[in-house]
Short mmCIF file of C-alpha atoms and ligand atoms in Angstrom, two decimals:
data_model
loop_
_atom_site.label_atom_id
_atom_site.label_comp_id
_atom_site.label_asym_id
_atom_site.label_seq_id
_atom_site.Cartn_x
_atom_site.Cartn_y
_atom_site.Cartn_z
CA MET A 594 6.09 74.22 -6.31
CA ASP A 595 8.96 74.34 -3.89
CA ILE A 596 11.04 77.39 -4.89
CA SER A 597 13.74 76.63 -2.44
CA SER A 598 14.98 73.40 -3.89
CA LYS A 599 17.03 73.08 -7.06
CA THR A 600 14.45 70.86 -8.63
CA GLY A 601 11.63 73.44 -7.91
CA ILE A 602 13.87 76.09 -9.59
CA LYS A 603 14.81 74.32 -12.46
CA GLU A 604 10.79 73.63 -13.11
CA ILE A 605 9.90 77.38 -12.41
CA THR A 606 12.56 78.46 -14.82
CA ASN A 607 11.65 75.96 -17.53
CA LYS A 608 7.72 77.12 -17.01
CA TYR A 609 8.54 80.99 -17.61
CA ASN A 610 11.53 80.19 -19.85
CA ILE A 611 13.94 82.36 -17.97
CA TYR A 612 17.33 81.61 -16.92
CA PRO A 613 19.68 82.92 -14.19
CA HIS A 614 21.69 86.24 -15.15
CA LYS A 615 25.00 86.46 -14.12
CA LYS A 616 25.05 89.97 -14.41
CA TRP A 617 22.38 90.58 -11.75
CA GLY A 618 24.20 88.05 -9.42
CA GLN A 619 21.38 85.66 -9.49
CA ASN A 620 22.47 82.60 -7.22
CA PHE A 621 19.07 81.38 -5.57
CA LEU A 622 19.19 79.85 -2.04
CA VAL A 623 18.24 76.34 -2.24
CA ASP A 624 18.65 75.22 1.42
CA LYS A 625 15.29 75.86 3.28
CA ASN A 626 17.37 75.36 6.65
CA ILE A 627 19.36 78.71 5.84
CA LEU A 628 16.28 80.53 4.28
CA ASN A 629 14.90 79.65 7.81
CA LYS A 630 17.76 80.78 9.81
CA ILE A 631 18.28 83.99 7.85
CA ALA A 632 14.46 85.00 8.28
CA ASN A 633 14.66 84.26 11.99
CA LEU A 634 18.11 85.97 12.60
CA SER A 635 16.14 88.91 11.10
CA GLY A 636 14.30 89.23 14.45
CA LEU A 637 11.05 90.00 12.67
CA THR A 638 7.76 90.78 14.46
CA SER A 639 4.24 91.27 13.21
CA ASP A 640 4.74 94.92 13.71
CA ASP A 641 7.67 95.44 11.30
CA TYR A 642 8.10 96.61 7.71
CA VAL A 643 11.10 95.07 5.77
CA ILE A 644 12.52 95.84 2.50
CA GLU A 645 14.01 93.21 0.53
CA ILE A 646 16.63 93.57 -2.31
CA GLY A 647 16.64 91.29 -4.77
CA PRO A 648 13.70 88.87 -4.06
CA GLY A 649 14.69 86.61 -7.21
CA LEU A 650 12.14 84.02 -7.14
CA GLY A 651 10.59 84.64 -3.74
CA ALA A 652 11.93 82.00 -1.45
CA LEU A 653 13.18 84.58 1.15
CA THR A 654 10.72 87.11 0.32
CA ARG A 655 7.68 84.54 1.54
CA GLU A 656 9.67 83.71 4.70
CA ILE A 657 10.06 87.23 5.53
CA ALA A 658 6.37 88.03 4.74
CA SER A 659 4.93 85.39 7.30
CA ARG A 660 7.31 86.85 9.91
CA SER A 661 6.20 90.67 9.45
CA LYS A 662 3.51 93.17 9.00
CA GLY A 663 4.66 93.71 5.04
CA VAL A 664 7.75 93.11 2.77
CA LEU A 665 8.40 95.51 -0.21
CA ALA A 666 10.52 93.45 -2.63
CA ILE A 667 12.61 95.12 -4.90
CA GLU A 668 13.79 93.45 -8.41
CA ILE A 669 15.73 94.62 -11.14
CA ASP A 670 15.14 91.92 -13.61
CA PRO A 671 11.90 92.29 -15.60
CA SER A 672 11.89 88.56 -16.60
CA LEU A 673 11.12 87.64 -12.79
CA GLN A 674 8.13 89.64 -12.69
CA GLU A 675 5.40 87.12 -13.58
CA VAL A 676 7.40 84.41 -11.65
CA LEU A 677 7.18 86.45 -8.28
CA GLN A 678 3.41 87.31 -9.02
CA GLU A 679 2.92 83.41 -8.92
CA THR A 680 5.23 82.75 -6.08
CA LEU A 681 4.21 85.64 -3.99
CA ALA A 682 0.22 85.25 -4.74
CA ASP A 683 -0.49 83.77 -1.20
CA SER A 684 1.81 86.57 0.79
CA ASN A 685 -1.01 89.27 1.04
CA ASN A 686 1.44 91.45 2.58
CA SER A 687 4.28 91.45 0.11
CA ARG A 688 4.38 94.14 -2.41
CA LEU A 689 6.95 94.08 -5.57
CA LYS A 690 8.70 97.05 -6.93
CA MET A 691 10.32 96.30 -10.46
CA ALA A 692 13.23 98.89 -10.41
CA ASP A 693 17.06 98.99 -9.80
CA VAL A 694 17.53 99.15 -5.74
CA LEU A 695 20.46 102.12 -6.36
CA LYS A 696 17.92 104.17 -8.18
CA VAL A 697 15.06 104.38 -6.14
CA ASN A 698 14.25 106.21 -2.87
CA LEU A 699 13.89 103.33 -0.64
CA GLU A 700 11.80 105.14 2.10
CA GLN A 701 9.84 106.68 -0.37
CA GLU A 702 8.91 103.34 -1.91
CA LEU A 703 8.30 101.86 1.37
CA MET A 704 5.71 104.52 2.25
CA ASP A 705 4.04 104.39 -1.44
CA ALA A 706 3.79 100.46 -1.26
CA PHE A 707 1.92 100.29 1.79
CA LYS A 708 0.09 103.54 1.73
CA LEU A 709 1.99 105.06 4.98
CA SER A 710 1.08 108.60 5.71
CA LYS A 711 4.42 108.70 7.51
CA LEU A 712 7.52 106.87 7.60
CA THR A 713 7.98 104.35 10.16
CA THR A 714 11.17 102.55 11.15
CA TYR A 715 12.03 99.32 9.11
CA LYS A 716 14.55 96.49 8.51
CA VAL A 717 16.08 95.08 5.60
CA CYS A 718 16.85 91.54 5.08
CA ALA A 719 18.49 90.28 1.79
CA ASN A 720 20.78 88.03 -0.20
CA ILE A 721 22.18 90.56 -2.22
CA PRO A 722 23.91 90.64 -5.55
CA TYR A 723 27.44 90.24 -5.03
CA ASN A 724 28.76 92.82 -7.70
CA ILE A 725 27.12 95.61 -5.83
CA THR A 726 27.84 94.84 -2.32
CA THR A 727 29.30 98.08 -1.24
CA PRO A 728 26.91 100.51 -3.13
CA ILE A 729 24.25 98.82 -1.78
CA ILE A 730 25.60 98.89 1.99
CA PHE A 731 26.43 102.64 1.64
CA ASN A 732 22.81 103.49 0.15
CA LEU A 733 21.38 101.72 3.22
CA LEU A 734 23.56 103.53 5.57
CA GLU A 735 23.18 107.07 3.69
CA THR A 736 19.52 106.74 3.07
CA GLY A 737 18.17 107.90 6.72
CA PRO A 738 18.00 107.11 10.19
CA ASN A 739 14.71 105.06 9.87
CA MET A 740 16.65 101.84 9.21
CA GLU A 741 16.55 99.78 12.39
CA TYR A 742 19.06 97.12 10.90
CA ALA A 743 20.17 95.08 7.78
CA ILE A 744 20.80 91.76 7.85
CA LEU A 745 22.47 91.06 4.76
CA MET A 746 23.95 87.72 2.79
CA ILE A 747 27.07 88.90 1.18
CA GLN A 748 30.23 87.17 -0.20
CA LYS A 749 32.40 85.93 2.86
CA GLU A 750 35.52 87.38 1.76
CA VAL A 751 33.87 91.02 1.75
CA ALA A 752 32.18 90.18 5.15
CA LEU A 753 35.36 89.36 6.58
CA ARG A 754 36.92 92.74 5.53
CA ILE A 755 33.88 94.54 6.47
CA LYS A 756 34.54 93.09 9.99
CA ALA A 757 38.10 93.25 10.25
CA ARG A 758 40.14 94.69 13.04
CA PRO A 759 43.57 97.11 12.52
CA GLY A 760 46.57 95.05 11.94
CA ASN A 761 44.69 92.61 9.82
CA LYS A 762 45.34 92.61 6.08
CA GLU A 763 41.59 92.44 5.38
CA TYR A 764 41.21 95.61 7.38
CA GLY A 765 40.86 98.65 4.97
CA LEU A 766 38.97 101.43 3.39
CA LEU A 767 35.57 99.46 3.40
CA THR A 768 36.18 98.39 7.18
CA VAL A 769 36.73 102.00 8.57
CA MET A 770 33.95 103.54 6.34
CA ILE A 771 31.61 100.84 7.59
CA GLN A 772 32.39 101.60 11.00
CA TYR A 773 31.89 105.09 10.66
CA TYR A 774 28.40 104.31 10.18
CA ALA A 775 27.40 101.45 11.90
CA GLU A 776 28.03 98.43 14.35
CA VAL A 777 28.46 95.20 12.28
CA GLU A 778 27.99 91.55 13.66
CA TYR A 779 29.28 88.58 11.77
CA LEU A 780 26.25 86.03 12.10
CA MET A 781 27.18 83.08 10.01
CA ASP A 782 28.69 81.25 7.25
CA VAL A 783 26.95 80.04 4.14
CA SER A 784 28.34 77.40 1.94
CA ARG A 785 28.46 77.82 -1.93
CA ASN A 786 26.75 74.56 -2.00
CA CYS A 787 23.61 76.16 -0.77
CA PHE A 788 22.86 78.07 -3.98
CA PHE A 789 21.79 77.37 -7.32
CA PRO A 790 23.91 77.93 -9.67
CA ARG A 791 26.71 77.38 -7.39
CA PRO A 792 28.85 80.32 -7.24
CA GLU A 793 32.74 80.45 -6.92
CA VAL A 794 32.82 81.50 -3.39
CA ASP A 795 31.35 81.21 0.23
CA SER A 796 29.01 83.45 1.47
CA ALA A 797 28.35 84.83 5.11
CA VAL A 798 25.38 86.62 6.71
CA ILE A 799 26.09 90.03 8.50
CA LYS A 800 23.86 92.33 10.75
CA ILE A 801 24.61 96.03 10.18
CA THR A 802 23.01 98.25 13.00
CA PRO A 803 23.29 102.04 12.09
CA HIS A 804 25.12 103.86 14.91
CA ASN A 805 23.08 107.04 16.58
CA PRO A 806 23.76 109.92 14.26
CA ASN A 807 25.45 111.48 17.41
CA LYS A 808 28.19 109.01 17.68
CA PHE A 809 30.61 110.73 15.70
CA LYS A 810 29.62 114.26 15.28
CA LEU A 811 32.53 115.38 12.96
CA LYS A 812 33.54 119.03 12.13
CA ASN A 813 35.46 117.98 9.11
CA GLU A 814 33.69 114.72 7.88
CA ALA A 815 34.82 115.69 4.18
CA GLY A 816 38.29 115.88 5.49
CA PHE A 817 38.02 112.43 7.24
CA LYS A 818 36.68 110.57 4.16
CA SER A 819 39.35 112.06 2.29
CA LEU A 820 42.21 110.98 4.33
CA VAL A 821 40.83 107.38 4.99
CA ARG A 822 40.67 107.38 1.18
CA LYS A 823 44.20 108.40 0.64
CA ALA A 824 45.68 106.29 3.45
CA PHE A 825 44.14 103.12 1.71
CA GLN A 826 45.21 104.16 -1.57
CA MET A 827 48.74 104.54 -0.23
CA ARG A 828 48.38 101.24 2.21
CA ARG A 829 52.07 100.56 2.12
CA LYS A 830 53.41 103.87 2.81
CA THR A 831 53.31 105.26 6.28
CA MET A 832 51.02 107.85 8.02
CA LEU A 833 54.24 110.20 7.64
CA ASN A 834 54.13 110.29 4.12
CA ILE A 835 50.40 109.95 3.75
CA CYS A 836 49.73 113.05 5.73
CA SER A 837 52.39 114.91 4.17
CA ALA A 838 50.74 114.14 0.87
CA GLU A 839 47.30 114.56 2.12
CA PHE A 840 47.96 118.16 3.83
CA GLY A 841 50.82 119.09 1.44
CA MET A 842 53.24 120.08 4.15
CA GLU A 843 56.86 119.00 5.08
CA LYS A 844 57.35 115.81 7.06
CA GLU A 845 58.90 117.59 9.86
CA LYS A 846 55.65 119.27 10.87
CA ILE A 847 53.46 116.41 9.96
CA LYS A 848 55.68 114.34 12.27
CA ARG A 849 55.34 117.10 15.24
CA TYR A 850 51.63 116.94 14.64
CA LEU A 851 51.45 113.26 14.74
CA ASP A 852 53.44 113.19 17.68
CA ILE A 853 51.00 115.53 19.71
CA LEU A 854 47.85 113.26 18.86
CA GLY A 855 49.99 110.35 20.36
CA ILE A 856 50.10 108.66 16.67
CA ASP A 857 53.33 106.95 15.64
CA CYS A 858 54.12 108.47 12.36
CA ASN A 859 55.99 105.26 10.97
CA LYS A 860 52.62 103.14 11.21
CA ARG A 861 50.80 102.01 8.13
CA PRO A 862 47.30 103.00 7.80
CA GLU A 863 46.33 99.14 8.41
CA ASN A 864 47.64 99.54 11.92
CA LEU A 865 45.36 103.16 12.81
CA THR A 866 41.88 102.51 14.47
CA ILE A 867 38.96 104.57 13.25
CA HIS A 868 39.69 106.88 16.28
CA ASN A 869 43.07 107.72 15.04
CA PHE A 870 41.98 108.67 11.60
CA ILE A 871 39.22 110.80 13.15
CA SER A 872 41.79 112.46 15.48
CA ILE A 873 44.20 113.38 12.61
CA ALA A 874 41.35 114.98 10.45
CA GLU A 875 39.52 116.49 13.12
CA ASN A 876 42.37 118.47 14.75
CA TRP A 877 44.11 119.49 11.56
CA PRO A 878 41.75 122.57 10.51
CA ALA A 879 41.88 123.62 14.17
CA ALA A 880 45.88 122.88 14.46
CA GLY A 881 45.99 124.75 11.17
CA GLY A 882 49.39 124.13 10.45
CA GLU A 883 50.37 126.07 13.53
CA PHE A 884 52.25 123.60 15.69
N1 LIG B 867 16.62 86.62 -2.82
C1 LIG B 867 16.90 85.42 -3.71
C2 LIG B 867 17.37 84.41 -3.03
O1 LIG B 867 18.01 84.42 -1.93
O2 LIG B 867 17.27 83.05 -3.88
C3 LIG B 867 17.80 85.85 -4.76
C4 LIG B 867 19.14 86.46 -4.55
S1 LIG B 867 20.17 86.74 -5.76
C5 LIG B 867 21.78 86.75 -4.85
C6 LIG B 867 20.13 88.58 -5.96
C7 LIG B 867 19.08 89.06 -6.88
O3 LIG B 867 19.41 90.57 -6.59
C8 LIG B 867 18.45 88.61 -8.09
O4 LIG B 867 17.15 88.38 -7.97
C9 LIG B 867 18.97 90.00 -8.97
O5 LIG B 867 18.20 89.81 -10.02
C10 LIG B 867 18.75 90.93 -7.87
N2 LIG B 867 19.33 92.19 -8.20
C11 LIG B 867 20.53 92.57 -8.84
N3 LIG B 867 20.85 93.68 -8.80
C12 LIG B 867 19.55 94.17 -8.48
C13 LIG B 867 19.39 95.80 -8.52
N4 LIG B 867 20.43 96.61 -8.62
N5 LIG B 867 18.35 96.18 -7.71
C14 LIG B 867 17.09 95.15 -7.48
N6 LIG B 867 17.64 93.89 -7.51
C15 LIG B 867 18.86 93.46 -8.17
#
């Protein structure tokens, strides 16, 4: 059965009496060419272990499995288990875990699935459910240093926000926080017509490569995160007002502080680079308000 076509999907969903669940973002890829492209962009070799989030009916899983040493596919929807057992029957190097990806320890699951005595590096390749894009990305980035990179298909609008540059209206909390953890490449657009059921929005494939853990070694990581969050909650205000609210200090002192750092206090957060935010947060405790 061709599960990468609309007809094939209708056939298999009828056979198992299942239907796509909106709450789990079930929009299945029905374009062979795109499936191939994503698997190729993943740059897999026969030495690679891969984690796939949300295999759905298994179309992408099969492509990944044929290019890698092993793929662990984690799927939340219990009604897809039987289907996946059928569609992945020929992929001897694929393992299936029925679970919520946000509730498992990915690295432990990978070790258990392939009986690895110690953790190896791994890659992630997935067409992820759009409603939990942000928690999935942060989960991946905060899990550990062993993920080489993730190739993710996400909503195009979110991909543009992640990739945005300062001065752009898409630039925001998500942009700065992901840039803090990783390098992001925008790989390609995917039309909404390549899915069944057809979603309301277009998609894009991005590559997220975690930075070397030493890239930003912050003394005051909590302060940096708090400042960035506050800044984009108050995105129409100037940095003068934002810093004054964040540090609880008169504006005159804040102005002097930002001047010393070479940051124009009238700028709005969308015009600050990640380095500007880091500079403000990192120098604050040392300055201790004494300037
Ligand atoms: N990989 C398939 C494809 O490309 O056709 C399906 C992709 S579909 C956009 C997203 C998949 O993620 C669905 O199969 C859905 O059930 C699954 N999913 C949604 N939330 C999940 C979660 N929290 N943990 C694991 N899988 C999840």
